[in-house]
Coordinates of C-alpha atoms in Angstrom, one line a residue:
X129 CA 8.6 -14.4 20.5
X130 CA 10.2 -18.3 20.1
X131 CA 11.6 -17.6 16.8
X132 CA 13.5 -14.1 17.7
X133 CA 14.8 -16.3 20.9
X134 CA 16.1 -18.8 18.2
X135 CA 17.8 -16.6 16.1
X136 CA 19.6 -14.8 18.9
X137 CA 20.7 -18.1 20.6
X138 CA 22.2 -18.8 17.3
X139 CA 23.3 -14.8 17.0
X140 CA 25.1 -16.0 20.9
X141 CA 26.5 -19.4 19.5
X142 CA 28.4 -17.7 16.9
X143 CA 29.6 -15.2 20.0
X144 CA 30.9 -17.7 21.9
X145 CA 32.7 -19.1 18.8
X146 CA 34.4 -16.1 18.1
X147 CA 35.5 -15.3 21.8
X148 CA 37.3 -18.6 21.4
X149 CA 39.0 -17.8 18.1
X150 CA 40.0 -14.5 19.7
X151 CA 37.8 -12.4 16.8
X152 CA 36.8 -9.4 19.4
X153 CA 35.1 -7.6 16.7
X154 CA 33.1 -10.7 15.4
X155 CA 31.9 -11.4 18.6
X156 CA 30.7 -8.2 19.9
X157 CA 28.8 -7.9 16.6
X158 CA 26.5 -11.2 17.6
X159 CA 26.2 -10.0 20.8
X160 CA 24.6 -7.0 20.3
X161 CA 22.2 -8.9 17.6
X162 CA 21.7 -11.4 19.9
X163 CA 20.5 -8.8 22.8
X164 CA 18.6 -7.0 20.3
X165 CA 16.4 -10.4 19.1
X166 CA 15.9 -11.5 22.6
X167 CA 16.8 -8.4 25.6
X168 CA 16.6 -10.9 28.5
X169 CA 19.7 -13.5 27.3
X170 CA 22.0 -12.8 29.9
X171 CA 25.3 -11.9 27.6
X172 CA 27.4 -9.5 30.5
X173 CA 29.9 -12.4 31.0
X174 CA 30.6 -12.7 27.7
X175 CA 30.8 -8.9 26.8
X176 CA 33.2 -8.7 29.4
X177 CA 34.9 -11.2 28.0
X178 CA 34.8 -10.0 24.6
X179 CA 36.5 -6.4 25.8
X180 CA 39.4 -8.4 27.7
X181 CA 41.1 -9.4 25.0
X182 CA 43.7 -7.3 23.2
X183 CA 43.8 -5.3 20.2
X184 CA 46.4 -7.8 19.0
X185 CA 44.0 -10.8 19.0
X186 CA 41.7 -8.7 17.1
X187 CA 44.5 -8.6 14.6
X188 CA 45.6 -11.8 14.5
X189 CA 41.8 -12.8 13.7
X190 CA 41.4 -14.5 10.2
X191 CA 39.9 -12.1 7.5
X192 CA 37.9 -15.0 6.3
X193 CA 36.2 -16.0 9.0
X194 CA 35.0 -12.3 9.4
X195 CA 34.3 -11.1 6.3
X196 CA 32.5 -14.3 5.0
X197 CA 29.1 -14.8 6.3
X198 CA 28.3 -17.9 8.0
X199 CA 24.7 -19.8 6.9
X200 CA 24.0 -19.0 10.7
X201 CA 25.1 -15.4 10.3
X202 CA 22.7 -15.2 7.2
X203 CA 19.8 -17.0 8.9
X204 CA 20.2 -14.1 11.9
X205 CA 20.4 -11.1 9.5
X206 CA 18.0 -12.4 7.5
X207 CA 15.7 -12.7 10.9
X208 CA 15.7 -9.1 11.6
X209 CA 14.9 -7.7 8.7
X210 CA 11.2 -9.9 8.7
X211 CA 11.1 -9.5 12.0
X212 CA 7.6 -8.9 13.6
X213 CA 5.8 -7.0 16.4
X214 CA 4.8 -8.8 19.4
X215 CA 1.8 -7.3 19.3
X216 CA 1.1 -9.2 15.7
X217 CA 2.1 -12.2 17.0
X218 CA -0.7 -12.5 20.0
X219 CA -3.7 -11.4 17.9
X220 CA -3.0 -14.3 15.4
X221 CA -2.8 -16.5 18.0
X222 CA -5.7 -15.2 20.1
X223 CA -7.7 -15.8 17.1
X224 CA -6.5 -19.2 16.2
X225 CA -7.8 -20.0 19.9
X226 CA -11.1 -19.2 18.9
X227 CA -13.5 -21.4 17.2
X228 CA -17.0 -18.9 17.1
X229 CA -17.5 -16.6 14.5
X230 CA -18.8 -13.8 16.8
X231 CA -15.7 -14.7 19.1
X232 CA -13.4 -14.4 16.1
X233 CA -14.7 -11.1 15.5
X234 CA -14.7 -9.7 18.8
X235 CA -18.9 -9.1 18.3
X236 CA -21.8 -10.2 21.0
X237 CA -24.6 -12.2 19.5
X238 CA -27.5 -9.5 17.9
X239 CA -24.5 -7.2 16.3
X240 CA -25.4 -5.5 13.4
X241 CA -24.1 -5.9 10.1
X242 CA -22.4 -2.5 10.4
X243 CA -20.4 -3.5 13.1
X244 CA -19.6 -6.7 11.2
X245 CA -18.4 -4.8 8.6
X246 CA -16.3 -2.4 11.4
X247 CA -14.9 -5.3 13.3
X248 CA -13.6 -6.8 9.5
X249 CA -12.2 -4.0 9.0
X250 CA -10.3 -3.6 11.5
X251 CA -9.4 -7.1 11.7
X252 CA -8.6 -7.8 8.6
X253 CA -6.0 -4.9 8.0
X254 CA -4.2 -6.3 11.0
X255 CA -3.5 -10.2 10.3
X256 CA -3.2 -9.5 6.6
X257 CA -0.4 -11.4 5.1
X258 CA 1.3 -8.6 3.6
X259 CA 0.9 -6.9 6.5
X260 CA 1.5 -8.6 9.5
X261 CA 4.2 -11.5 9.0
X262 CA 3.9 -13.5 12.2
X263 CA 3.5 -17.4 12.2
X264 CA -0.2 -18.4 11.5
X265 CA -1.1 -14.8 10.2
X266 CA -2.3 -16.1 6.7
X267 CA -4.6 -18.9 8.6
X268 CA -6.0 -16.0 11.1
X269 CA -6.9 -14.0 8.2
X270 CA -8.5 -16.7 6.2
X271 CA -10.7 -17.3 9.6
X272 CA -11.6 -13.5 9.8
X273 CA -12.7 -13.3 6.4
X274 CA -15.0 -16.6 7.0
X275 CA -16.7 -15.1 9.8
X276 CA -17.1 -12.1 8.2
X277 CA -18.5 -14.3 4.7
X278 CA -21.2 -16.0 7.2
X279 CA -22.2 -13.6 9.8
X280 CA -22.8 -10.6 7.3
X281 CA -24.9 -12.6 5.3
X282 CA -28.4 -13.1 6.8
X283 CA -29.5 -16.6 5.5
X284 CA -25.9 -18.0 6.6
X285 CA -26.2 -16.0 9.7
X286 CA -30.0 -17.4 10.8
X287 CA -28.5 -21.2 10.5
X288 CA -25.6 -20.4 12.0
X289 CA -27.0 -18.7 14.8
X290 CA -29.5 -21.9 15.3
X291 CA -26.9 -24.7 15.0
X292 CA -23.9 -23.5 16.2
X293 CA -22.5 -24.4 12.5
X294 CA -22.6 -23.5 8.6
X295 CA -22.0 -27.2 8.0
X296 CA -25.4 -28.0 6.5
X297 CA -27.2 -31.7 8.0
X298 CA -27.4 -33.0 4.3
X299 CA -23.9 -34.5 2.4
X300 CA -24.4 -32.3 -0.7
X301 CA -25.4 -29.2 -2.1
X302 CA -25.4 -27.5 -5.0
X303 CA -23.4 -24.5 -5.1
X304 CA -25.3 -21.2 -4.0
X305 CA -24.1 -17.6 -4.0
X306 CA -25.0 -15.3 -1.4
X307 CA -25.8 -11.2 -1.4
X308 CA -24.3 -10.0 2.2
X309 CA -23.0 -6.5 3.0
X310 CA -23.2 -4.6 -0.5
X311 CA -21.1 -7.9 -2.1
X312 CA -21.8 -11.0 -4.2
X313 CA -19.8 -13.8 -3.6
X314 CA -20.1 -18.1 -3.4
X315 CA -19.3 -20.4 -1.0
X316 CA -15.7 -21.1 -2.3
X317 CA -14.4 -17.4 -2.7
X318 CA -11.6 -17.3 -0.6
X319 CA -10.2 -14.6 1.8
X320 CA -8.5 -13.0 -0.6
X321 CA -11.4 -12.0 -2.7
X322 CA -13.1 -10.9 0.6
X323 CA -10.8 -8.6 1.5
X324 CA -10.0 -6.7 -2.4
X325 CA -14.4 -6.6 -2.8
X326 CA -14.3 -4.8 0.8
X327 CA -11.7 -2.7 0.6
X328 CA -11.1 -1.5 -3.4
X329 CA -14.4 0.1 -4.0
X330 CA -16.9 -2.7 -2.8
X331 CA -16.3 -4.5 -6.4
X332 CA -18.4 -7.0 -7.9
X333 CA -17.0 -10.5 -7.4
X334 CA -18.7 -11.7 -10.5
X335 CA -16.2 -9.8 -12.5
X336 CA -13.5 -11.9 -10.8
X337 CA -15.5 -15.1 -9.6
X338 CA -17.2 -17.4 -12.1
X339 CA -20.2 -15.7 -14.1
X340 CA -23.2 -17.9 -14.2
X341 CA -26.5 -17.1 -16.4
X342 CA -29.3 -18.8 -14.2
X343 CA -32.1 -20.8 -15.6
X344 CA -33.7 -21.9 -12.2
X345 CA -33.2 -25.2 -13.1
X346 CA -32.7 -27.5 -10.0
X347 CA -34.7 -24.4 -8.6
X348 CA -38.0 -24.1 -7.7
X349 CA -39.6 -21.4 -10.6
X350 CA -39.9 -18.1 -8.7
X351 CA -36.5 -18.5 -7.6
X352 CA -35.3 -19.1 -10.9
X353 CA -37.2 -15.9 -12.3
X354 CA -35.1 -14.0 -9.8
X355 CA -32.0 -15.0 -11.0
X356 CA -32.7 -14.9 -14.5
X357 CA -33.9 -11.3 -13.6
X358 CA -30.8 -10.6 -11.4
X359 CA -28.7 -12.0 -14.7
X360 CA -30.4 -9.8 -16.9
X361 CA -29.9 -6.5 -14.5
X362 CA -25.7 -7.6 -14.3
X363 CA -25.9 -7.7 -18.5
X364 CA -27.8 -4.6 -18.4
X365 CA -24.4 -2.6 -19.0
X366 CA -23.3 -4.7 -21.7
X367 CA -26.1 -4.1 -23.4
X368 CA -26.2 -0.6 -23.2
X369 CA -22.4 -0.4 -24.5
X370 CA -23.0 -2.5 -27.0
X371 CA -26.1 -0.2 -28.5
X372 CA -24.1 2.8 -28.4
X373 CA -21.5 1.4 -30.3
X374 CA -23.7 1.0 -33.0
X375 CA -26.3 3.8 -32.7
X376 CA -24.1 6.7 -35.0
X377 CA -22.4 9.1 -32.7
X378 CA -19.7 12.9 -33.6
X379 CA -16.6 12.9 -32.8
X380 CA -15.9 14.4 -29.4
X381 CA -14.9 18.2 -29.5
X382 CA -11.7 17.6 -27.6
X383 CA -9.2 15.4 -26.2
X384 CA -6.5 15.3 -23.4
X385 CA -3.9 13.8 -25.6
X386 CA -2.4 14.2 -28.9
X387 CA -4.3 11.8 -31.4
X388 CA -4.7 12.7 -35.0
X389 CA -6.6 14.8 -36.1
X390 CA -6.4 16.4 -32.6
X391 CA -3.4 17.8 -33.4
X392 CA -4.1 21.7 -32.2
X393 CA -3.2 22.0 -28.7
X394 CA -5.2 24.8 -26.8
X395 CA -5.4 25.5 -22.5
X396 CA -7.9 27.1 -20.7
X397 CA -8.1 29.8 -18.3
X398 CA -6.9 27.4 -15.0
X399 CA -4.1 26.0 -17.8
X400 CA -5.5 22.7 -18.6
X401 CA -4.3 22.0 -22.4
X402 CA -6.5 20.0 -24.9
X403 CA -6.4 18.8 -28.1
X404 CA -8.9 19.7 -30.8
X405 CA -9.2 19.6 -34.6
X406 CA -7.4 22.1 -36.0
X407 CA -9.9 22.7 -38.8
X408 CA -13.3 24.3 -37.9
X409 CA -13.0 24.7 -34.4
X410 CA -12.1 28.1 -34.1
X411 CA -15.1 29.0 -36.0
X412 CA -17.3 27.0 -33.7
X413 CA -15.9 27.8 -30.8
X414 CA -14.4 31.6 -31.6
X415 CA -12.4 33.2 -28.6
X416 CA -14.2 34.7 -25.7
X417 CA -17.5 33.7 -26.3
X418 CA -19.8 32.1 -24.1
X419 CA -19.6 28.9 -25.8
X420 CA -15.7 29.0 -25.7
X421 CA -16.1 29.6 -22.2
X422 CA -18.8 26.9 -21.4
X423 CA -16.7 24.4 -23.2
X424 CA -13.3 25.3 -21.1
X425 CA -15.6 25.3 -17.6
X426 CA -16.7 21.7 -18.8
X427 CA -13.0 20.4 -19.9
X428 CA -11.9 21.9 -16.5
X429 CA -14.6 19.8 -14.8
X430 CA -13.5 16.6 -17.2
X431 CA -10.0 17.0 -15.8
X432 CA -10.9 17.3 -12.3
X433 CA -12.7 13.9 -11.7
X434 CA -10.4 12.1 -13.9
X435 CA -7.8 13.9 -11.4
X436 CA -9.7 13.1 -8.0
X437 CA -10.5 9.1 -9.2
X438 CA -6.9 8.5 -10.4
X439 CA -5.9 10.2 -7.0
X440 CA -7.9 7.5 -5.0
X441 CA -6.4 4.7 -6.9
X442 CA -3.1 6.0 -6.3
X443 CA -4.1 6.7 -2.0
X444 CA -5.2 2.7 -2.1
X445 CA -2.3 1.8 -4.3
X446 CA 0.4 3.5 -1.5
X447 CA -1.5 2.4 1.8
X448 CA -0.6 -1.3 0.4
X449 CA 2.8 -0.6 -1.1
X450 CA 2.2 -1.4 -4.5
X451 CA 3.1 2.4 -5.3
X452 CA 5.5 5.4 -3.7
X453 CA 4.5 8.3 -5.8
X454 CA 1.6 9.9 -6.1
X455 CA 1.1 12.6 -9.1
X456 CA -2.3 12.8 -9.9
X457 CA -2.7 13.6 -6.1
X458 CA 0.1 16.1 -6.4
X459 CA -1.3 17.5 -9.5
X460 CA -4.6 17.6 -8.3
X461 CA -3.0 20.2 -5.3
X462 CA -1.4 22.6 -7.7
X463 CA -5.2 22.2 -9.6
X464 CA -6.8 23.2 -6.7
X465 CA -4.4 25.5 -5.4
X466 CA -4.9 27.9 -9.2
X467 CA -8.3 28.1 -8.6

């Protein structure tokens, strides 16, 4: 890797200085950085050089020049700790080598959609920014993603596939959006919103993209009745929440939190509390009857999906590093385990 053989020819230039100062310690420091950036610099002279001298010119070495870093000495420290693999530095550059879409993904000509989506996948976990931190990773992963955008997209596919190209022969266009693999997305989303759609539950993009109500206009009329249809299907539940907040509803029986007038705390049989009015609901719901125990089987249900979709959350949350602990998974053992 050229920038690990910078740093440690840096990591040997301050060496070398310190050999000459007569800083033993200093100096065998940067060697040993500088072999561990770059194992083939040839260092043995200078090691033995380093354990020639004598304990006195260790001594005699000035505590300032050892104990305060120089910008050099930063810049190598700093090096190591984002270091990267070789491994993630020669897929980002055998895919910045490669200008086909198919080529990019590693895919033959009549691949399926699936195996888009597999070769993504794959792909896209390894050249991710966060994830990989070699030289050109963000640009590798930008071109992944726009393969992926065009080839799992049929109409985008077909043109490229006969041209060569998803530059269209006309100058403009209006902006379009496209249906491909299970995701909605327009030509300007960017690789970023490729990867979080794919990856965190197959979202839909209009909840993070631009939301447009189509009127066909510009459109010939069928197509426009398709997306005022397709509109009308995305408002669909909008309108349902909106009716039930009108339509008059109870109260629900129970809660999983304190909130007044839930203020009578109660557990089941598998020792899942809830909260319930303290007034009537005894009399409802009287101790060891079936209804008592048909409401506790449903509460223990409740608590168990609202366990087991937290706990995915949280598995997705610690594969990217955005959490360390996990306690609705570790909950949801001890759950599992009482049953």
């Amino acid at each position: 890797m050229d920038g690990n053989k910078d740093e440690a020819l840096k990591c040997l230039k301050i060496a070398q200085t310190s050999i000459e100062s007569g800083n033993r310690e200093r100096a065998l420091k940067f060697l040993n950085k500088a072999r561990r950036l770059d194992p083939s610099l040839q260092i043995d002279d200078l090691l033995s050089q380093a354990d020639a001298f004598q304990s006195k010119n260790s001594v005699s070495s000035s505590p300032s020049s050892s104990s305060i870093p120089s910008e050099s000495e930063s810049s190598c420290t700093r090096r190591r700790v984002s270091s990267y693999t070789e491994e993630q530095v020669t897929i980002v550059r055998e895919i910045k080598r490669k200008k086909d879409y198919y080529d990019i993904l590693g895919l033959e000509k009549g691949s399926s959609v699936e195996d888009v989506r597999k070769s993504y996948r794959k792909l896209s976990l390894k050249v991710h920014p966060d994830k990989n931190k070699a030289p050109g990773a963000e640009e590798a992963f930008k071109m992944v993603s726009k393969a992926f955008q065009c080839l799992s997209d049929e109409e985008r596919r077909k043109t490229y596939d006969s041209v060569g190209s998803e530059e269209p022969v006309y100058s403009r266009r209006p902006t379009t959006h496209h249906h491909a693999a299970g995701f909605r997305f327009s030509d300007d989303v960017d690789a970023e919103e490729i990867f979080r759609n794919f990856f965190f539950g197959g979202m839909n993009p209009a909840t993070t993209t631009h939301f447009s109500f189509g009127t066909g206009m510009g459109m010939g009329g069928n197509q426009g009745s398709k997306s005022l249809f397709k509109t009308l299907i995305q408002l669909l539940p909008v309108i349902l929440i909106l009716l039930v907040n009108f339509l008059p509803s109870s109260d629900p029986v129970y809660l999983f939190s304190r909130s007044y007038p839930y203020d009578l705390r109660l557990a089941t049989q598998r020792g899942v509390n809830y909260y319930v009015k303290s007034g009537k609901f005894e009399q409802e719901y009287p101790v060891n009857t079936p209804m008592r125990s048909t409401l506790e089987e449903k509460i223990d249900n409740d608590y168990f999906s609202i366990l087991s979709h937290n706990c995915r959350l949280e598995r997705q949350q610690l594969h990217w590093g955005y959490q360390r602990q996990t306690p609705n998974c570790d909950t949801l053992k001890q759950f599992q385990a009482a049953a």
